[in-house]
CSV table of C-alpha atoms and ligand atoms in Angstrom, one decimal:
chain,number,residue,atom,x,y,z
A,1,MET,CA,80.9,-5.9,32.3
A,2,PHE,CA,81.3,-5.1,36.1
A,3,THR,CA,78.8,-3.7,38.9
A,4,THR,CA,79.7,-1.1,40.5
A,5,PRO,CA,81.4,-2.3,43.5
A,6,GLN,CA,84.0,-4.4,42.3
A,7,ASN,CA,85.1,-1.7,40.1
A,8,GLU,CA,85.4,0.2,43.2
A,9,ALA,CA,87.4,-2.1,44.6
A,10,ILE,CA,89.5,-3.0,41.7
A,11,HIS,CA,90.0,1.0,41.3
A,12,ARG,CA,91.1,1.1,45.6
A,13,ALA,CA,93.1,-1.5,44.9
A,14,LEU,CA,95.4,-0.1,42.1
A,15,ASP,CA,95.5,2.7,44.0
A,16,GLN,CA,97.6,1.4,46.1
A,17,PHE,CA,99.6,-1.1,44.3
A,18,HIS,CA,103.4,-0.2,43.7
A,19,ILE,CA,105.9,-2.7,42.0
A,20,GLU,CA,109.8,-2.1,42.2
A,21,LEU,CA,112.0,-3.3,39.3
A,22,PRO,CA,115.3,-4.7,39.6
A,23,SER,CA,117.8,-2.9,38.0
A,24,TRP,CA,119.8,-5.8,37.0
A,25,GLY,CA,116.6,-6.3,34.8
A,26,PHE,CA,118.0,-4.3,32.1
A,27,ALA,CA,121.6,-5.5,31.8
A,28,ASN,CA,122.7,-8.8,29.9
A,29,THR,CA,122.3,-11.4,31.2
A,30,GLY,CA,122.2,-15.6,30.6
A,31,THR,CA,122.7,-19.0,32.0
A,32,ARG,CA,125.6,-20.6,33.5
A,33,PHE,CA,126.8,-21.6,29.7
A,34,GLY,CA,127.1,-17.7,28.3
A,35,LYS,CA,125.1,-14.9,28.4
A,36,PHE,CA,122.9,-14.2,24.9
A,37,LEU,CA,123.5,-10.4,23.9
A,38,GLN,CA,121.0,-7.9,23.6
A,39,PRO,CA,121.6,-4.9,21.0
A,40,ALA,CA,119.2,-3.0,23.3
A,41,ALA,CA,120.3,-4.3,27.2
A,42,ALA,CA,121.6,-1.3,29.7
A,43,ALA,CA,124.9,-1.9,30.5
A,44,THR,CA,125.3,1.1,33.0
A,45,ILE,CA,123.5,2.4,36.1
A,46,GLU,CA,122.1,5.1,34.2
A,47,GLU,CA,120.9,2.6,30.9
A,48,LYS,CA,119.4,0.8,34.0
A,49,LEU,CA,117.1,3.8,35.0
A,50,SER,CA,116.1,5.3,32.2
A,51,ASP,CA,115.5,2.1,31.2
A,52,ALA,CA,113.2,1.3,34.1
A,53,GLY,CA,111.9,5.0,33.9
A,54,GLN,CA,110.3,4.0,30.7
A,55,VAL,CA,108.0,0.9,32.5
A,56,HIS,CA,106.9,3.0,35.0
A,57,ARG,CA,106.1,5.5,32.8
A,58,HIS,CA,103.6,3.3,31.0
A,59,THR,CA,102.5,1.7,33.9
A,60,GLY,CA,102.3,3.9,36.5
A,61,VAL,CA,102.8,1.6,39.2
A,62,CYS,CA,106.7,1.5,39.0
A,63,PRO,CA,107.6,4.4,41.0
A,64,SER,CA,111.2,2.6,42.5
A,65,VAL,CA,114.2,0.5,41.3
A,66,ALA,CA,115.7,-2.0,43.9
A,67,LEU,CA,119.9,-1.7,43.1
A,68,HIS,CA,122.9,-5.0,44.1
A,69,VAL,CA,125.4,-2.2,45.4
A,70,LEU,CA,128.9,-4.0,43.3
A,71,TRP,CA,127.1,-3.6,40.2
A,72,ASP,CA,125.1,-0.4,40.3
A,73,LEU,CA,127.6,1.4,42.8
A,74,PRO,CA,130.6,0.4,42.6
A,75,ASN,CA,132.3,3.3,44.6
A,76,GLY,CA,130.1,2.8,47.9
A,77,VAL,CA,128.8,5.8,49.4
A,78,GLN,CA,130.9,7.8,47.1
A,79,ASP,CA,128.1,6.7,44.3
A,80,THR,CA,125.4,7.7,45.9
A,81,GLY,CA,125.0,11.4,45.0
A,82,SER,CA,125.4,10.8,40.8
A,83,VAL,CA,123.0,7.9,41.6
A,84,ALA,CA,120.4,9.9,43.5
A,85,ALA,CA,120.5,12.9,40.0
A,86,LEU,CA,119.8,10.0,38.1
A,87,ALA,CA,116.9,8.5,39.5
A,88,VAL,CA,116.0,12.3,39.9
A,89,LYS,CA,116.8,12.6,36.1
A,90,TYR,CA,114.5,9.3,34.7
A,91,GLY,CA,111.8,10.0,37.2
A,92,VAL,CA,112.0,7.1,39.8
A,93,SER,CA,113.5,7.0,43.1
A,94,CYS,CA,115.5,4.5,44.6
A,95,GLY,CA,114.4,1.5,46.1
A,96,SER,CA,116.1,-1.7,48.1
A,97,ILE,CA,119.3,-1.8,48.4
A,98,ASN,CA,121.4,-5.1,47.7
A,99,PRO,CA,125.1,-6.0,49.0
A,100,ASN,CA,126.4,-8.1,47.1
A,101,VAL,CA,128.6,-10.5,49.1
A,102,PHE,CA,128.7,-13.5,46.7
A,103,GLN,CA,130.4,-12.6,43.7
A,104,ASP,CA,133.9,-11.8,44.8
A,105,GLN,CA,136.4,-14.0,44.8
A,106,GLN,CA,136.9,-14.0,48.8
A,107,TYR,CA,133.4,-15.5,49.2
A,108,LYS,CA,134.0,-18.9,47.7
A,109,TYR,CA,133.5,-20.4,50.8
A,110,GLY,CA,130.5,-18.3,52.2
A,111,SER,CA,130.4,-15.2,53.8
A,112,LEU,CA,128.7,-14.5,56.9
A,113,GLY,CA,128.9,-18.2,57.5
A,114,ASN,CA,132.5,-17.9,56.7
A,115,PRO,CA,135.0,-20.0,58.8
A,116,ASP,CA,137.5,-17.2,58.6
A,117,ARG,CA,136.7,-14.8,60.8
A,118,GLU,CA,138.7,-12.2,58.3
A,119,ILE,CA,136.0,-12.7,55.5
A,120,ARG,CA,133.4,-12.5,57.6
A,121,LYS,CA,134.1,-9.3,59.0
A,122,GLU,CA,134.6,-8.1,55.0
A,123,ALA,CA,130.8,-9.5,54.1
A,124,LEU,CA,129.2,-7.5,57.7
A,125,ASP,CA,131.7,-4.1,56.4
A,126,HIS,CA,130.3,-4.5,52.8
A,127,ILE,CA,126.3,-4.6,54.5
A,128,PHE,CA,127.7,-1.3,56.6
A,129,SER,CA,128.5,0.5,53.8
A,130,SER,CA,125.2,-1.1,52.0
A,131,ILE,CA,123.3,0.3,55.1
A,132,ASP,CA,125.2,4.1,54.6
A,133,ILE,CA,124.1,3.8,50.9
A,134,ALA,CA,120.5,3.4,52.0
A,135,LYS,CA,120.6,5.7,54.5
A,136,ARG,CA,121.6,8.5,51.8
A,137,LEU,CA,119.6,7.3,49.0
A,138,GLY,CA,116.6,7.9,50.9
A,139,SER,CA,115.9,3.7,50.7
A,140,ARG,CA,114.3,2.1,53.8
A,141,ASP,CA,115.0,-1.7,53.1
A,142,LEU,CA,118.3,-3.3,52.7
A,143,SER,CA,117.4,-6.7,51.3
A,144,LEU,CA,119.8,-9.9,52.2
A,145,TRP,CA,120.3,-12.9,50.0
A,146,PHE,CA,123.7,-14.9,50.8
A,147,ALA,CA,125.1,-17.4,48.5
A,148,ASP,CA,126.8,-19.2,51.4
A,149,GLY,CA,126.5,-22.8,51.9
A,150,SER,CA,128.6,-26.5,51.2
A,151,ASN,CA,128.8,-29.0,48.5
A,152,TYR,CA,129.7,-32.1,50.5
A,153,PRO,CA,128.6,-33.7,53.2
A,154,GLY,CA,131.2,-33.3,56.6
A,155,THR,CA,132.7,-30.0,54.3
A,156,GLN,CA,131.2,-27.7,56.9
A,157,ASN,CA,130.3,-27.2,60.8
A,158,ILE,CA,126.6,-25.8,59.6
A,159,ARG,CA,126.2,-25.4,64.0
A,160,HIS,CA,128.9,-22.2,63.7
A,161,ARG,CA,128.2,-20.9,60.1
A,162,ARG,CA,124.4,-20.8,61.8
A,163,LYS,CA,125.6,-18.7,64.6
A,164,TRP,CA,127.7,-16.4,62.8
A,165,PHE,CA,125.1,-15.9,60.6
A,166,GLN,CA,122.9,-14.5,64.2
A,167,GLU,CA,126.3,-12.9,64.9
A,168,GLY,CA,126.2,-10.6,61.7
A,169,LEU,CA,122.9,-10.4,61.2
A,170,ARG,CA,122.4,-8.5,65.0
A,171,ALA,CA,125.3,-6.4,64.2
A,172,ALA,CA,123.9,-4.8,60.4
A,173,HIS,CA,120.6,-4.7,62.4
A,174,GLU,CA,122.1,-3.0,65.5
A,175,ARG,CA,123.7,-0.3,62.6
A,176,MET,CA,120.0,0.5,60.9
A,177,ARG,CA,117.9,3.2,61.5
A,178,LYS,CA,115.1,2.8,63.0
A,179,ASP,CA,112.9,3.5,60.0
A,180,GLN,CA,114.7,1.2,57.9
A,181,ARG,CA,114.5,-2.4,57.1
A,182,MET,CA,116.6,-5.2,57.0
A,183,LEU,CA,115.1,-7.8,55.1
A,184,VAL,CA,115.7,-11.9,54.7
A,185,GLU,CA,116.1,-13.8,51.8
A,186,TYR,CA,115.8,-17.7,52.0
A,187,LYS,CA,117.2,-20.0,48.7
A,188,PRO,CA,117.0,-23.8,48.9
A,189,PHE,CA,120.3,-24.4,47.0
A,190,GLU,CA,122.3,-22.9,44.3
A,191,PRO,CA,124.9,-22.2,44.0
A,192,ALA,CA,125.6,-24.3,47.2
A,193,PHE,CA,124.0,-28.0,46.5
A,194,TYR,CA,124.5,-30.0,49.5
A,195,HIS,CA,123.1,-27.4,52.4
A,196,THR,CA,122.9,-23.9,52.4
A,197,ASP,CA,122.6,-21.9,55.0
A,198,ILE,CA,119.0,-19.7,54.8
A,199,ALA,CA,117.6,-22.3,53.1
A,200,ASP,CA,114.3,-22.1,54.0
A,201,TRP,CA,111.3,-19.1,55.5
A,202,GLY,CA,111.7,-21.2,59.0
A,203,MET,CA,115.8,-20.3,59.0
A,204,ALA,CA,114.8,-17.0,57.5
A,205,LEU,CA,112.3,-16.5,60.0
A,206,LEU,CA,114.5,-17.3,63.1
A,207,LEU,CA,117.3,-15.3,62.0
A,208,ALA,CA,115.2,-12.3,61.7
A,209,LYS,CA,113.2,-12.1,65.3
A,210,ASP,CA,116.6,-12.9,66.6
A,211,ALA,CA,118.8,-9.9,64.5
A,212,GLY,CA,115.9,-7.3,65.9
A,213,PRO,CA,112.8,-5.5,65.7
A,214,ASN,CA,113.3,-4.5,62.0
A,215,ALA,CA,114.1,-7.2,60.6
A,216,LYS,CA,112.0,-9.2,58.2
A,217,VAL,CA,111.4,-11.9,56.1
A,218,LEU,CA,111.3,-12.2,52.1
A,219,VAL,CA,110.0,-15.0,49.8
A,220,ASP,CA,111.6,-15.1,46.1
A,221,THR,CA,108.7,-17.1,44.9
A,222,GLY,CA,111.1,-19.1,42.8
A,223,HIS,CA,112.8,-20.4,46.4
A,224,HIS,CA,111.0,-23.5,46.6
A,225,TYR,CA,111.0,-26.9,46.0
A,226,GLN,CA,108.3,-28.0,43.8
A,227,ALA,CA,104.6,-28.2,45.1
A,228,GLN,CA,105.3,-26.2,48.5
A,229,ASN,CA,102.7,-24.2,49.6
A,230,ILE,CA,103.8,-20.5,49.1
A,231,GLU,CA,100.4,-18.9,49.8
A,232,GLN,CA,100.5,-21.0,53.5
A,233,ILE,CA,104.1,-19.4,54.3
A,234,VAL,CA,102.8,-16.2,53.4
A,235,ALA,CA,99.5,-16.5,55.9
A,236,TRP,CA,101.9,-17.8,58.9
A,237,LEU,CA,104.5,-14.4,57.9
A,238,LEU,CA,101.4,-12.2,57.7
A,239,ASP,CA,99.7,-13.2,60.8
A,240,LEU,CA,103.3,-13.1,62.6
A,241,ASP,CA,104.4,-9.4,61.0
A,242,MET,CA,107.2,-11.4,59.8
A,243,LEU,CA,106.3,-10.5,56.1
A,244,GLY,CA,108.5,-8.1,55.0
A,245,GLY,CA,108.7,-8.2,51.1
A,246,PHE,CA,108.8,-10.5,47.5
A,247,HIS,CA,110.3,-11.0,44.4
A,248,PHE,CA,108.6,-12.3,41.9
A,249,ASN,CA,108.9,-14.5,39.2
A,250,ASP,CA,107.7,-17.8,38.0
A,251,ARG,CA,109.5,-21.3,38.1
A,252,ARG,CA,108.6,-24.7,36.3
A,253,TYR,CA,111.3,-25.8,38.2
A,254,ALA,CA,114.1,-23.9,39.9
A,255,ASP,CA,115.2,-20.7,41.1
A,256,ASP,CA,113.9,-19.9,37.0
A,257,ASP,CA,113.3,-16.3,36.9
A,258,LEU,CA,110.9,-16.5,34.1
A,259,THR,CA,108.2,-14.0,33.9
A,260,LEU,CA,105.4,-13.8,36.8
A,261,GLY,CA,102.5,-15.3,35.6
A,262,SER,CA,103.8,-17.2,32.8
A,263,ILE,CA,103.4,-20.6,34.5
A,264,ASP,CA,101.4,-20.5,37.2
A,265,PRO,CA,99.7,-17.6,37.1
A,266,TYR,CA,96.9,-19.0,39.5
A,267,GLN,CA,100.0,-19.4,42.0
A,268,VAL,CA,100.5,-15.4,42.1
A,269,PHE,CA,96.4,-14.5,42.1
A,270,ARG,CA,96.4,-17.1,45.7
A,271,ILE,CA,99.4,-15.0,47.5
A,272,PHE,CA,97.5,-11.8,46.6
A,273,HIS,CA,94.5,-13.2,47.7
A,274,GLU,CA,96.0,-14.2,51.3
A,275,ILE,CA,97.6,-10.9,51.9
A,276,LEU,CA,93.9,-9.1,50.4
A,277,HIS,CA,92.1,-11.3,52.7
A,278,PHE,CA,94.8,-10.6,55.9
A,279,GLU,CA,94.1,-6.5,55.0
A,280,TRP,CA,90.0,-7.1,54.6
A,281,GLU,CA,89.9,-9.3,57.9
A,282,THR,CA,92.1,-6.5,60.4
A,283,ARG,CA,91.2,-3.4,58.6
A,284,LYS,CA,95.1,-2.6,58.4
A,285,ARG,CA,97.4,-2.4,55.1
A,286,ALA,CA,100.1,-5.2,55.2
A,287,ASP,CA,103.3,-3.5,54.9
A,288,ILE,CA,105.0,-5.3,52.2
A,289,ALA,CA,107.2,-4.3,49.5
A,290,TYR,CA,106.7,-6.0,46.2
A,291,MET,CA,109.5,-6.3,43.7
A,292,ILE,CA,110.6,-8.2,41.2
A,293,ASP,CA,113.4,-10.3,40.3
A,294,GLN,CA,113.6,-11.8,37.2
A,295,SER,CA,116.9,-11.6,34.4
A,296,HIS,CA,115.1,-12.4,31.0
A,297,ASN,CA,118.3,-13.2,28.6
A,298,LEU,CA,115.4,-14.1,25.7
A,299,LYS,CA,112.6,-12.4,25.7
A,300,GLY,CA,113.1,-8.3,25.2
A,301,LYS,CA,113.8,-6.6,28.6
A,302,ILE,CA,111.7,-3.6,28.7
A,303,GLU,CA,108.8,-5.5,27.3
A,304,ALA,CA,109.2,-8.2,29.1
A,305,MET,CA,109.5,-5.6,32.3
A,306,ILE,CA,106.1,-4.5,31.2
A,307,GLN,CA,104.8,-7.9,30.0
A,308,THR,CA,105.5,-8.5,33.9
A,309,VAL,CA,103.8,-5.6,35.9
A,310,THR,CA,100.7,-6.2,33.5
A,311,THR,CA,100.3,-9.4,34.8
A,312,ALA,CA,100.8,-8.7,38.7
A,313,MET,CA,98.6,-5.9,38.0
A,314,GLU,CA,95.9,-8.1,36.8
A,315,LEU,CA,96.2,-11.1,39.6
A,316,TYR,CA,96.3,-8.1,41.9
A,317,ALA,CA,92.8,-7.1,41.0
A,318,LYS,CA,92.1,-10.7,40.2
A,319,ALA,CA,92.4,-10.7,43.8
A,320,ALA,CA,90.8,-7.7,44.8
A,321,LEU,CA,86.8,-9.3,43.8
A,322,VAL,CA,86.9,-12.0,45.9
A,323,ASP,CA,84.1,-11.6,48.3
A,324,HIS,CA,85.8,-11.5,51.9
A,325,GLU,CA,82.7,-11.5,53.6
A,326,LYS,CA,80.9,-14.3,51.6
A,327,LEU,CA,84.6,-16.1,51.7
A,328,ALA,CA,84.8,-16.2,55.7
A,329,THR,CA,81.1,-17.2,56.3
A,330,LEU,CA,81.9,-20.4,53.8
A,331,GLN,CA,84.5,-21.5,55.0
A,332,GLN,CA,83.3,-21.1,58.7
A,333,ARG,CA,80.3,-23.3,57.2
A,334,CYS,CA,82.6,-25.7,55.7
A,335,GLN,CA,80.8,-24.7,52.7
A,336,LEU,CA,83.9,-26.5,50.2
A,337,VAL,CA,82.7,-26.4,46.8
A,338,ASP,CA,81.5,-23.2,47.7
A,339,ALA,CA,83.8,-21.3,49.2
A,340,GLU,CA,86.2,-23.1,46.2
A,341,SER,CA,84.4,-21.2,43.8
A,342,CYS,CA,84.1,-17.8,45.5
A,343,LEU,CA,87.8,-17.7,44.9
A,344,LYS,CA,87.5,-19.1,41.5
A,345,ASP,CA,85.0,-16.8,40.7
A,346,ALA,CA,88.0,-14.2,41.1
A,347,PHE,CA,90.0,-15.2,39.4
A,348,SER,CA,88.3,-16.5,36.1
A,349,SER,CA,87.2,-12.5,35.9
A,350,ASP,CA,87.8,-11.1,33.0
A,351,VAL,CA,89.5,-7.6,34.9
A,352,ARG,CA,91.4,-5.4,32.1
A,353,PRO,CA,88.8,-3.3,30.7
A,354,LEU,CA,88.8,-2.6,34.5
A,355,ILE,CA,92.2,-1.9,34.7
A,356,ARG,CA,92.3,0.4,31.5
A,357,ASP,CA,89.5,2.3,33.1
A,358,TRP,CA,91.7,3.0,36.3
A,359,ALA,CA,94.6,3.6,33.6
A,360,ALA,CA,92.9,6.2,31.3
A,361,GLY,CA,91.5,7.5,35.0
A,362,GLN,CA,95.3,8.5,36.0
A,363,GLY,CA,96.2,9.6,32.5
A,364,LEU,CA,98.1,6.8,31.6
A,365,PRO,CA,98.1,5.0,28.5
A,366,VAL,CA,95.6,1.8,28.4
A,367,ASP,CA,97.9,0.1,26.8
A,368,ALA,CA,101.0,-0.1,28.5
A,369,MET,CA,102.8,-2.5,25.7
A,370,ASP,CA,101.4,-0.5,23.1
A,371,ALA,CA,102.2,3.1,24.3
A,372,PHE,CA,106.0,1.9,25.3
A,373,ARG,CA,106.1,0.5,21.5
A,374,GLN,CA,104.3,3.5,20.1
A,375,SER,CA,107.4,5.5,22.2
A,376,GLY,CA,110.4,5.0,19.1
A,377,TYR,CA,112.7,4.4,22.8
A,378,LEU,CA,113.3,0.7,22.1
A,379,GLU,CA,115.0,1.8,18.0
A,380,ARG,CA,116.7,4.9,19.9
A,381,ILE,CA,118.9,3.2,22.3
A,382,THR,CA,119.2,0.0,20.4
A,383,ALA,CA,121.2,2.4,17.6
A,384,GLU,CA,122.8,3.6,20.5
A,385,ARG,CA,124.3,0.6,22.3
A,386,SER,CA,124.1,-2.2,19.5
A,387,ALA,CA,127.3,-1.7,18.9
A,388,ARG,CA,129.2,-1.8,22.4
A,389,ASN,CA,126.1,-4.3,23.4
A,390,GLN,CA,128.3,-6.3,20.8
A,391,ALA,CA,131.4,-6.2,21.8
A,392,SER,CA,131.0,-6.9,24.8
A,393,VAL,CA,131.9,-10.7,26.7
A,394,SER,CA,129.5,-13.6,26.2
A,395,SER,CA,130.6,-16.7,27.4
A,396,TYR,CA,131.5,-17.2,31.2
A,397,ALA,CA,134.5,-19.0,30.4
B,401,LIG,C1,119.9,-14.8,43.8
B,401,LIG,C2,118.6,-14.5,44.6
B,401,LIG,C3,119.1,-12.7,45.0
B,401,LIG,C4,119.1,-12.1,44.0
B,401,LIG,C5,120.9,-12.8,43.0
B,401,LIG,C6,121.3,-12.9,42.1
B,401,LIG,O1,118.9,-16.5,43.4
B,401,LIG,O2,117.4,-14.6,44.1
B,401,LIG,O3,117.8,-12.5,45.5
B,401,LIG,O4,119.8,-11.0,43.9
B,401,LIG,O5,119.9,-14.4,42.5
B,402,LIG,MN1,115.7,-12.8,45.2
B,403,LIG,MN1,116.6,-16.0,43.0
């Protein structure tokens, strides 16, 4: 059994741990070859918030939901009243706001990086209206991901596009209130396969620094080349006070959007460890938005989300078990084997009994998945939604 300090460390960690759910994680999604429809998938913002509310109800650590403007607020600012009311109805709040400047036809050759001034302006207007939506909904973070790039060498002026991004992000920053933040996400490739305008953390960092004091970098764990040391990026961004948030998911090859920790739980643990070690060393809380960016096309959506959140809690709790004092001494003395073991001991601990203990203390179910399965919610929404979901389009062709 655990000693009291371990117990305390885990309780303290979980008391402050929150992770945001993505609205799009409850809808039917697929691959570029087609969609596999699920009878219980959510189609409306009401259904998405209702499903997210279930995940929060059983896990207790997901009070907010990230929204994609085009998918969730198709009428922009006009939709904020009804969306805010629905969030209250389902016991969640509106989290980060994600503008969508990648789906509409005009963005074929880019958004803020498009050579056409008119299209750059259209993209910026959409971002402006997303900032206004965030203000109305009381959400702090504007989460920016751009699909901009090109497929063939020589077809675009990379330097011009960088300057256009600089201009656009500065203008967006100017539009924000002081208490809002802009998170700049990077991704090495896809949908563009030759160059991507914001391809890595260095580019995102430079653009964020240039945009203004409330712009930070967003690390999507699936947006790196194989073998990249993600926790080193995290450590650097923490040290520079430039780490704004995460999009969590797991991957085997590229941006696979698999369930967090399903492929490499030690990777997630190492990220959490860098954060908690930083907090221990500096005695200050890192202001980081933990968000999930996953869409499960085969697993049941709500169950997969509960599985994700449970895994995140476990890996965070394991990271909270690291003996920081001891580790710092071992690092200083270059006691390599002992330092590594210090980290691995925490990773190897079974924290599940203590998490159950914490949940019971919070009045939460000790087994979130089981509680959800017992609740009858899935059967109810399956009956309500299946006919409609069957009738929806299943192919992109
Ligand atoms: C991208 C990126 C963004 C997400 C879109 C849908 O790959 O991860 O964060 O909003 O997908
Ligand atoms: Mn993402
Ligand atoms: Mn992605």
